[in-house]
PDB file of C-alpha atoms and ligand atoms in Angstrom:
ATOM      1  CA  MET A  16     -17.231   5.923 -15.789  1.00 72.00           C
ATOM      2  CA  ILE A  17     -20.084   6.350 -13.309  1.00 84.00           C
ATOM      3  CA  ARG A  18     -18.755   7.413  -9.943  1.00 96.00           C
ATOM      4  CA  GLN A  19     -21.070   7.174  -6.967  1.00 96.00           C
ATOM      5  CA  LYS A  20     -21.813  10.555  -5.467  1.00 98.00           C
ATOM      6  CA  ILE A  21     -20.913  11.236  -1.859  1.00 98.00           C
ATOM      7  CA  VAL A  22     -22.666  13.873   0.213  1.00 98.00           C
ATOM      8  CA  ALA A  23     -20.753  14.482   3.417  1.00 98.00           C
ATOM      9  CA  GLY A  24     -21.762  16.772   6.261  1.00 98.00           C
ATOM     10  CA  ASN A  25     -18.952  18.395   8.220  1.00 98.00           C
ATOM     11  CA  TRP A  26     -20.500  19.454  11.509  1.00 98.00           C
ATOM     12  CA  LYS A  27     -17.268  21.155  12.619  1.00 98.00           C
ATOM     13  CA  MET A  28     -17.158  22.138  16.328  1.00 98.00           C
ATOM     14  CA  ASN A  29     -20.921  22.375  16.707  1.00 98.00           C
ATOM     15  CA  GLY A  30     -23.606  20.596  18.640  1.00 96.00           C
ATOM     16  CA  SER A  31     -24.378  19.084  21.997  1.00 97.00           C
ATOM     17  CA  LYS A  32     -25.535  15.613  22.994  1.00 97.00           C
ATOM     18  CA  GLU A  33     -29.080  16.830  22.576  1.00 97.00           C
ATOM     19  CA  THR A  34     -28.808  18.643  19.232  1.00 97.00           C
ATOM     20  CA  VAL A  35     -26.670  15.858  17.754  1.00 98.00           C
ATOM     21  CA  SER A  36     -29.303  13.353  18.749  1.00 98.00           C
ATOM     22  CA  SER A  37     -32.159  15.294  17.129  1.00 97.00           C
ATOM     23  CA  LEU A  38     -30.083  15.947  13.992  1.00 98.00           C
ATOM     24  CA  VAL A  39     -29.389  12.222  13.623  1.00 98.00           C
ATOM     25  CA  GLU A  40     -33.048  11.445  14.196  1.00 97.00           C
ATOM     26  CA  GLY A  41     -33.956  13.826  11.384  1.00 97.00           C
ATOM     27  CA  LEU A  42     -31.360  12.299   9.056  1.00 98.00           C
ATOM     28  CA  LEU A  43     -32.605   8.775   9.628  1.00 96.00           C
ATOM     29  CA  LYS A  44     -35.717   9.653   7.649  1.00 91.00           C
ATOM     30  CA  MET A  45     -33.789  10.169   4.423  1.00 95.00           C
ATOM     31  CA  ASP A  46     -33.548   7.937   1.414  1.00 92.00           C
ATOM     32  CA  THR A  47     -29.912   6.948   0.971  1.00 94.00           C
ATOM     33  CA  SER A  48     -30.331   4.680  -2.016  1.00 91.00           C
ATOM     34  CA  ASN A  49     -28.761   6.951  -4.622  1.00 92.00           C
ATOM     35  CA  SER A  50     -25.635   8.335  -3.039  1.00 96.00           C
ATOM     36  CA  GLU A  51     -23.323   7.651  -0.157  1.00 98.00           C
ATOM     37  CA  VAL A  52     -24.212   9.869   2.787  1.00 98.00           C
ATOM     38  CA  VAL A  53     -21.633  10.700   5.432  1.00 98.00           C
ATOM     39  CA  VAL A  54     -21.745  12.768   8.615  1.00 98.00           C
ATOM     40  CA  SER A  55     -18.803  14.055  10.564  1.00 98.00           C
ATOM     41  CA  PRO A  56     -19.451  14.896  14.212  1.00 98.00           C
ATOM     42  CA  SER A  57     -16.904  16.154  16.744  1.00 98.00           C
ATOM     43  CA  PHE A  58     -14.915  13.423  18.527  1.00 98.00           C
ATOM     44  CA  PRO A  59     -17.015  13.273  21.731  1.00 98.00           C
ATOM     45  CA  TYR A  60     -20.130  12.423  19.708  1.00 98.00           C
ATOM     46  CA  LEU A  61     -18.600   9.783  17.417  1.00 98.00           C
ATOM     47  CA  SER A  62     -19.704   6.895  19.581  1.00 97.00           C
ATOM     48  CA  GLN A  63     -23.241   8.241  19.984  1.00 97.00           C
ATOM     49  CA  VAL A  64     -23.616   8.961  16.256  1.00 98.00           C
ATOM     50  CA  SER A  65     -22.076   5.648  15.141  1.00 98.00           C
ATOM     51  CA  ASP A  66     -24.455   3.732  17.386  1.00 97.00           C
ATOM     52  CA  ALA A  67     -27.491   5.715  16.262  1.00 97.00           C
ATOM     53  CA  LEU A  68     -26.622   5.174  12.594  1.00 97.00           C
ATOM     54  CA  SER A  69     -25.478   1.571  12.838  1.00 96.00           C
ATOM     55  CA  ALA A  70     -28.628   0.168  11.240  1.00 95.00           C
ATOM     56  CA  SER A  71     -28.640   2.797   8.472  1.00 97.00           C
ATOM     57  CA  ALA A  72     -26.503   3.268   5.360  1.00 97.00           C
ATOM     58  CA  ILE A  73     -25.221   6.623   6.591  1.00 98.00           C
ATOM     59  CA  GLN A  74     -21.469   6.510   7.164  1.00 98.00           C
ATOM     60  CA  VAL A  75     -19.501   8.303   9.835  1.00 98.00           C
ATOM     61  CA  ALA A  76     -16.400  10.425   9.312  1.00 98.00           C
ATOM     62  CA  ALA A  77     -14.027  11.950  11.837  1.00 98.00           C
ATOM     63  CA  GLN A  78     -12.902  15.541  11.414  1.00 98.00           C
ATOM     64  CA  ASN A  79      -9.255  14.968  12.237  1.00 98.00           C
ATOM     65  CA  VAL A  80      -6.681  12.345  13.219  1.00 98.00           C
ATOM     66  CA  SER A  81      -3.203  12.275  14.693  1.00 98.00           C
ATOM     67  CA  ASP A  82      -0.173  11.950  12.447  1.00 97.00           C
ATOM     68  CA  GLN A  83       1.169   9.430  14.982  1.00 97.00           C
ATOM     69  CA  ALA A  84       0.056   5.832  15.509  1.00 96.00           C
ATOM     70  CA  LYS A  85       0.054   5.833  19.333  1.00 97.00           C
ATOM     71  CA  GLY A  86       1.884   6.945  22.433  1.00 98.00           C
ATOM     72  CA  ALA A  87       2.687  10.104  24.330  1.00 98.00           C
ATOM     73  CA  PHE A  88       0.789  12.637  22.201  1.00 98.00           C
ATOM     74  CA  THR A  89      -1.527  14.364  24.648  1.00 98.00           C
ATOM     75  CA  GLY A  90      -4.787  15.498  23.136  1.00 97.00           C
ATOM     76  CA  GLU A  91      -4.424  13.480  19.948  1.00 98.00           C
ATOM     77  CA  VAL A  92      -6.714  10.766  18.576  1.00 98.00           C
ATOM     78  CA  SER A  93      -5.266   7.880  16.578  1.00 98.00           C
ATOM     79  CA  ALA A  94      -6.555   6.217  13.426  1.00 98.00           C
ATOM     80  CA  SER A  95      -6.888   2.873  15.209  1.00 97.00           C
ATOM     81  CA  MET A  96      -9.108   4.500  17.871  1.00 97.00           C
ATOM     82  CA  LEU A  97     -11.372   5.919  15.170  1.00 98.00           C
ATOM     83  CA  LYS A  98     -11.724   2.486  13.630  1.00 96.00           C
ATOM     84  CA  GLU A  99     -13.275   1.208  16.837  1.00 96.00           C
ATOM     85  CA  PHE A 100     -16.178   3.612  16.318  1.00 96.00           C
ATOM     86  CA  ALA A 101     -17.085   2.378  12.845  1.00 95.00           C
ATOM     87  CA  VAL A 102     -15.574   5.448  11.233  1.00 98.00           C
ATOM     88  CA  LYS A 103     -15.118   5.051   7.473  1.00 98.00           C
ATOM     89  CA  TYR A 104     -13.745   8.430   6.391  1.00 98.00           C
ATOM     90  CA  VAL A 105     -11.498  11.009   8.027  1.00 98.00           C
ATOM     91  CA  LEU A 106     -11.170  14.611   6.916  1.00 98.00           C
ATOM     92  CA  VAL A 107      -7.566  15.659   6.444  1.00 98.00           C
ATOM     93  CA  GLY A 108      -6.140  18.944   5.274  1.00 98.00           C
ATOM     94  CA  HIS A 109      -9.269  20.974   5.868  1.00 98.00           C
ATOM     95  CA  SER A 110      -8.385  24.608   5.257  1.00 97.00           C
ATOM     96  CA  GLU A 111      -9.318  25.483   8.846  1.00 97.00           C
ATOM     97  CA  ARG A 112      -6.621  23.077  10.001  1.00 97.00           C
ATOM     98  CA  ARG A 113      -4.151  24.251   7.396  1.00 97.00           C
ATOM     99  CA  SER A 114      -4.608  27.918   8.265  1.00 95.00           C
ATOM    100  CA  LEU A 115      -5.588  28.016  11.962  1.00 97.00           C
ATOM    101  CA  TYR A 116      -3.416  25.099  13.117  1.00 97.00           C
ATOM    102  CA  ALA A 117      -0.562  25.511  10.640  1.00 97.00           C
ATOM    103  CA  GLU A 118      -0.829  22.004   9.205  1.00 98.00           C
ATOM    104  CA  SER A 119       1.646  21.643   6.344  1.00 98.00           C
ATOM    105  CA  ASP A 120       1.282  19.599   3.166  1.00 98.00           C
ATOM    106  CA  ALA A 121       3.830  17.075   4.475  1.00 97.00           C
ATOM    107  CA  PHE A 122       2.112  16.767   7.859  1.00 98.00           C
ATOM    108  CA  ILE A 123      -1.234  16.179   6.144  1.00 98.00           C
ATOM    109  CA  ALA A 124       0.361  13.562   3.893  1.00 98.00           C
ATOM    110  CA  SER A 125       1.618  11.687   6.958  1.00 98.00           C
ATOM    111  CA  LYS A 126      -1.937  11.540   8.314  1.00 98.00           C
ATOM    112  CA  VAL A 127      -3.140  10.153   4.990  1.00 98.00           C
ATOM    113  CA  LYS A 128      -0.487   7.432   5.154  1.00 98.00           C
ATOM    114  CA  LEU A 129      -1.487   6.343   8.663  1.00 97.00           C
ATOM    115  CA  LEU A 130      -5.172   6.285   7.768  1.00 98.00           C
ATOM    116  CA  LEU A 131      -4.544   4.108   4.735  1.00 98.00           C
ATOM    117  CA  GLU A 132      -2.459   1.731   6.832  1.00 97.00           C
ATOM    118  CA  GLU A 133      -5.455   1.371   9.171  1.00 96.00           C
ATOM    119  CA  GLY A 134      -7.846   0.794   6.274  1.00 97.00           C
ATOM    120  CA  LEU A 135      -9.622   4.136   6.728  1.00 98.00           C
ATOM    121  CA  SER A 136     -10.432   6.427   3.800  1.00 98.00           C
ATOM    122  CA  PRO A 137      -9.000   9.929   3.925  1.00 98.00           C
ATOM    123  CA  MET A 138     -11.082  12.805   2.567  1.00 98.00           C
ATOM    124  CA  LEU A 139      -8.265  15.037   1.447  1.00 98.00           C
ATOM    125  CA  CYS A 140      -9.328  18.683   1.396  1.00 98.00           C
ATOM    126  CA  ILE A 141      -7.515  21.036  -0.927  1.00 98.00           C
ATOM    127  CA  GLY A 142      -8.179  24.522  -2.220  1.00 98.00           C
ATOM    128  CA  GLU A 143      -6.860  27.993  -2.801  1.00 98.00           C
ATOM    129  CA  THR A 144      -7.327  31.226  -0.880  1.00 96.00           C
ATOM    130  CA  LEU A 145      -8.868  34.289  -2.511  1.00 95.00           C
ATOM    131  CA  ALA A 146      -5.426  35.881  -2.948  1.00 96.00           C
ATOM    132  CA  GLU A 147      -4.160  32.731  -4.647  1.00 97.00           C
ATOM    133  CA  ARG A 148      -7.168  32.653  -6.985  1.00 96.00           C
ATOM    134  CA  GLU A 149      -6.685  36.294  -7.876  1.00 96.00           C
ATOM    135  CA  ALA A 150      -3.024  35.597  -8.583  1.00 97.00           C
ATOM    136  CA  GLU A 151      -4.160  32.744 -10.895  1.00 97.00           C
ATOM    137  CA  GLN A 152      -2.491  30.194  -8.638  1.00 98.00           C
ATOM    138  CA  THR A 153      -5.554  27.986  -8.094  1.00 98.00           C
ATOM    139  CA  LEU A 154      -4.272  24.963  -9.975  1.00 98.00           C
ATOM    140  CA  VAL A 155      -0.703  25.388  -8.772  1.00 98.00           C
ATOM    141  CA  VAL A 156      -1.903  25.307  -5.158  1.00 98.00           C
ATOM    142  CA  CYS A 157      -4.268  22.352  -5.637  1.00 98.00           C
ATOM    143  CA  GLN A 158      -1.619  20.371  -7.487  1.00 98.00           C
ATOM    144  CA  ARG A 159       0.979  21.097  -4.810  1.00 98.00           C
ATOM    145  CA  GLN A 160      -1.411  19.904  -2.097  1.00 98.00           C
ATOM    146  CA  VAL A 161      -2.181  16.696  -3.993  1.00 98.00           C
ATOM    147  CA  GLN A 162       1.447  16.131  -5.002  1.00 98.00           C
ATOM    148  CA  ALA A 163       2.601  16.132  -1.354  1.00 98.00           C
ATOM    149  CA  VAL A 164       0.319  13.154  -0.743  1.00 98.00           C
ATOM    150  CA  ILE A 165       1.345  11.377  -3.945  1.00 98.00           C
ATOM    151  CA  ASP A 166       4.997  11.793  -2.925  1.00 98.00           C
ATOM    152  CA  LEU A 167       4.376   9.904   0.307  1.00 98.00           C
ATOM    153  CA  VAL A 168       1.797   7.253  -0.578  1.00 98.00           C
ATOM    154  CA  GLY A 169       1.949   6.992  -4.372  1.00 98.00           C
ATOM    155  CA  ILE A 170      -0.727   7.471  -7.000  1.00 98.00           C
ATOM    156  CA  GLU A 171      -2.342   4.032  -6.589  1.00 98.00           C
ATOM    157  CA  ALA A 172      -3.301   4.941  -3.021  1.00 98.00           C
ATOM    158  CA  PHE A 173      -5.751   7.464  -4.476  1.00 98.00           C
ATOM    159  CA  GLU A 174      -8.064   4.543  -5.219  1.00 97.00           C
ATOM    160  CA  ASN A 175      -8.857   4.798  -1.495  1.00 98.00           C
ATOM    161  CA  ILE A 176      -8.748   8.555  -1.097  1.00 98.00           C
ATOM    162  CA  VAL A 177     -11.583  10.991  -1.694  1.00 98.00           C
ATOM    163  CA  ILE A 178     -10.603  14.515  -2.699  1.00 98.00           C
ATOM    164  CA  ALA A 179     -12.639  17.520  -1.575  1.00 98.00           C
ATOM    165  CA  TYR A 180     -11.972  20.689  -3.517  1.00 98.00           C
ATOM    166  CA  GLU A 181     -12.870  23.507  -1.148  1.00 98.00           C
ATOM    167  CA  PRO A 182     -11.860  26.984  -2.241  1.00 97.00           C
ATOM    168  CA  VAL A 183     -11.043  28.785   1.005  1.00 96.00           C
ATOM    169  CA  TRP A 184     -12.899  31.914  -0.102  1.00 96.00           C
ATOM    170  CA  ALA A 185     -16.104  29.902  -0.414  1.00 95.00           C
ATOM    171  CA  ILE A 186     -16.024  28.218   2.999  1.00 94.00           C
ATOM    172  CA  GLY A 187     -18.545  29.624   5.445  1.00 92.00           C
ATOM    173  CA  THR A 188     -18.887  32.809   3.397  1.00 92.00           C
ATOM    174  CA  GLY A 189     -22.115  32.123   1.540  1.00 90.00           C
ATOM    175  CA  LEU A 190     -20.085  32.684  -1.658  1.00 89.00           C
ATOM    176  CA  SER A 191     -20.135  29.286  -3.332  1.00 89.00           C
ATOM    177  CA  ALA A 192     -17.995  28.742  -6.414  1.00 92.00           C
ATOM    178  CA  SER A 193     -20.215  28.518  -9.467  1.00 96.00           C
ATOM    179  CA  ALA A 194     -20.812  25.067 -10.892  1.00 97.00           C
ATOM    180  CA  GLU A 195     -18.569  26.014 -13.832  1.00 97.00           C
ATOM    181  CA  GLN A 196     -15.760  27.220 -11.582  1.00 97.00           C
ATOM    182  CA  ALA A 197     -15.934  23.983  -9.612  1.00 98.00           C
ATOM    183  CA  GLN A 198     -16.001  21.877 -12.780  1.00 98.00           C
ATOM    184  CA  GLU A 199     -12.948  23.652 -14.169  1.00 98.00           C
ATOM    185  CA  VAL A 200     -10.848  22.854 -11.101  1.00 98.00           C
ATOM    186  CA  HIS A 201     -12.198  19.322 -10.644  1.00 98.00           C
ATOM    187  CA  SER A 202     -11.434  18.491 -14.242  1.00 98.00           C
ATOM    188  CA  ALA A 203      -7.908  19.916 -13.935  1.00 98.00           C
ATOM    189  CA  ILE A 204      -7.258  17.860 -10.786  1.00 98.00           C
ATOM    190  CA  ARG A 205      -8.479  14.739 -12.555  1.00 98.00           C
ATOM    191  CA  GLN A 206      -6.235  15.469 -15.536  1.00 98.00           C
ATOM    192  CA  PHE A 207      -3.312  15.999 -13.183  1.00 98.00           C
ATOM    193  CA  LEU A 208      -3.917  12.534 -11.685  1.00 98.00           C
ATOM    194  CA  ALA A 209      -4.445  11.037 -15.142  1.00 98.00           C
ATOM    195  CA  GLU A 210      -0.876  11.932 -16.084  1.00 98.00           C
ATOM    196  CA  LEU A 211       0.175   9.336 -13.495  1.00 98.00           C
ATOM    197  CA  SER A 212      -2.706   6.867 -13.753  1.00 98.00           C
ATOM    198  CA  GLN A 213      -5.710   7.019 -16.018  1.00 98.00           C
ATOM    199  CA  THR A 214      -7.451   4.305 -13.994  1.00 97.00           C
ATOM    200  CA  VAL A 215      -7.062   6.136 -10.708  1.00 98.00           C
ATOM    201  CA  ALA A 216      -8.095   9.450 -12.248  1.00 98.00           C
ATOM    202  CA  GLU A 217     -11.319   7.944 -13.564  1.00 98.00           C
ATOM    203  CA  LYS A 218     -12.175   6.332 -10.246  1.00 98.00           C
ATOM    204  CA  VAL A 219     -11.323   9.049  -7.753  1.00 98.00           C
ATOM    205  CA  GLN A 220     -14.322  10.897  -6.330  1.00 98.00           C
ATOM    206  CA  ILE A 221     -13.830  14.648  -6.186  1.00 98.00           C
ATOM    207  CA  LEU A 222     -16.293  16.488  -3.948  1.00 98.00           C
ATOM    208  CA  TYR A 223     -16.919  20.205  -3.974  1.00 98.00           C
ATOM    209  CA  GLY A 224     -17.144  22.108  -0.695  1.00 98.00           C
ATOM    210  CA  GLY A 225     -17.745  25.739   0.193  1.00 97.00           C
ATOM    211  CA  SER A 226     -21.160  27.210   1.034  1.00 96.00           C
ATOM    212  CA  VAL A 227     -23.069  24.345  -0.588  1.00 97.00           C
ATOM    213  CA  LYS A 228     -26.820  24.752  -0.079  1.00 96.00           C
ATOM    214  CA  ALA A 229     -29.805  22.852  -1.398  1.00 96.00           C
ATOM    215  CA  SER A 230     -30.489  25.688  -3.843  1.00 96.00           C
ATOM    216  CA  THR A 231     -27.021  25.550  -5.444  1.00 93.00           C
ATOM    217  CA  SER A 232     -26.341  21.844  -5.235  1.00 96.00           C
ATOM    218  CA  SER A 233     -28.289  20.614  -8.297  1.00 96.00           C
ATOM    219  CA  ALA A 234     -26.201  22.733 -10.674  1.00 97.00           C
ATOM    220  CA  LEU A 235     -22.997  21.492  -9.031  1.00 97.00           C
ATOM    221  CA  PHE A 236     -24.054  17.844  -9.233  1.00 97.00           C
ATOM    222  CA  GLU A 237     -24.777  18.178 -12.948  1.00 97.00           C
ATOM    223  CA  MET A 238     -21.101  18.815 -13.611  1.00 97.00           C
ATOM    224  CA  PRO A 239     -19.322  15.728 -14.946  1.00 97.00           C
ATOM    225  CA  ASP A 240     -16.369  15.952 -12.562  1.00 98.00           C
ATOM    226  CA  VAL A 241     -18.271  16.926  -9.416  1.00 98.00           C
ATOM    227  CA  ASP A 242     -18.835  13.669  -7.543  1.00 98.00           C
ATOM    228  CA  GLY A 243     -20.598  15.062  -4.532  1.00 98.00           C
ATOM    229  CA  ALA A 244     -20.281  17.675  -1.842  1.00 98.00           C
ATOM    230  CA  LEU A 245     -18.668  18.364   1.489  1.00 98.00           C
ATOM    231  CA  VAL A 246     -21.206  20.475   3.315  1.00 98.00           C
ATOM    232  CA  GLY A 247     -20.508  22.564   6.409  1.00 98.00           C
ATOM    233  CA  GLY A 248     -23.158  24.975   7.708  1.00 97.00           C
ATOM    234  CA  ALA A 249     -26.046  23.499   5.722  1.00 98.00           C
ATOM    235  CA  SER A 250     -25.374  20.019   7.126  1.00 98.00           C
ATOM    236  CA  LEU A 251     -26.484  21.136  10.589  1.00 98.00           C
ATOM    237  CA  ASP A 252     -30.047  21.433   9.348  1.00 98.00           C
ATOM    238  CA  ALA A 253     -31.521  17.986   8.657  1.00 97.00           C
ATOM    239  CA  GLU A 254     -34.056  19.222   6.088  1.00 97.00           C
ATOM    240  CA  GLU A 255     -31.517  21.264   4.153  1.00 98.00           C
ATOM    241  CA  PHE A 256     -28.982  18.431   4.178  1.00 98.00           C
ATOM    242  CA  ILE A 257     -31.586  15.919   3.030  1.00 98.00           C
ATOM    243  CA  ALA A 258     -32.496  18.256   0.176  1.00 97.00           C
ATOM    244  CA  ILE A 259     -28.820  18.301  -0.896  1.00 98.00           C
ATOM    245  CA  VAL A 260     -28.705  14.495  -0.753  1.00 97.00           C
ATOM    246  CA  LYS A 261     -31.850  14.391  -2.930  1.00 97.00           C
ATOM    247  CA  ALA A 262     -30.251  16.752  -5.446  1.00 97.00           C
ATOM    248  CA  ALA A 263     -27.318  14.340  -5.740  1.00 96.00           C
ATOM    249  CA  GLY A 264     -29.582  11.773  -7.327  1.00 88.00           C
TER     250      GLY A 264
HETATM  251  P1  LIG B 324     -19.475  25.515   4.497  1.00 50.27           P
HETATM  252  O1  LIG B 324     -18.215  24.619   4.955  1.00 50.27           O
HETATM  253  O2  LIG B 324     -20.400  24.616   3.738  1.00 50.27           O
HETATM  254  O3  LIG B 324     -20.061  26.016   5.783  1.00 50.27           O
HETATM  255  O4  LIG B 324     -18.922  26.602   3.645  1.00 50.27           O
HETATM  256  C1  LIG B 324     -17.669  23.645   4.116  1.00 50.27           C
HETATM  257  C2  LIG B 324     -16.486  22.996   4.766  1.00 50.27           C
HETATM  258  O5  LIG B 324     -15.733  23.686   5.464  1.00 50.27           O
HETATM  259  O6  LIG B 324     -16.267  21.779   4.617  1.00 50.27           O
END
C-alpha cells in the first residue's frame, strides 16, 4: 500500500511574531504536491500561522492539548478551541511532555480520545530512552505506549492517528537513528498493530523523529515503513525544512 508521506515541523517553544512570520513566508515558496506538510507553532502563534497558510496546502498542528473538554482548568487549551484555528493535527505524548511534565501513558491516551471525538488527528509520539535501548527494551516500551491508547480508543481509531517514533536519545542531540534502526522499529510497530488489524496496520502512517536533517532524510524516506518525519530543530530553518520535504518525494 502507498502511504502518503507527512513531513511535520515541531517548532517547540521557539519564535516570536516576527520570526514566525518570516519562517512562514519562506515556507510558502515550497512545492507541497508530493507529501503532506505540517507545521506546529506554539499556541500564541496558531491564529497567525493558520491565517497565513490558509490559502496553501500546508497544515497546522498544535503541540499539546488538554485532557479535559472544558471548564476550570487554568492554563489549559481544549481540543474544541484548537479546531477553531483550522488545526488538523495535535502532538501528544512527545517525550519532552512525558519526561519533563510527567505525562503518563493513560493521560496521553485520554488526550487522544478527546481529540478523536473533536475530529482532530493525534500525532502520537512514542520512543525509548537510551537506557531502555541499551537494555533491549525498545519494542517493549513502544508497544506499551501504543497499547495504552489502543486500550482506551480501540485499534480502529488508529485509522485517524499518526504515530511518530522518536527515540529519546535522538531528539535534539544530533544523533539521528540510522535509517535501518528506524525501519526496524517502524516495522515492528506495524506488525504489532497488524496482530489486531491488518487493514489499520497497512494504513497507519509512522513518522520518524529525532535529529532529522536534510542530509539524513533521503535514506530514512527510502525505508518501506518510514512514512515521513517529525522534525524539530531543522524545521526552524525554512531552507532546511524545504529540503527535507523535497527528499520525501
Ligand atoms: P529534533 O526534535 O529534530 O530537534 O531532534 C524532534 C522532535 O522533538 O520532534
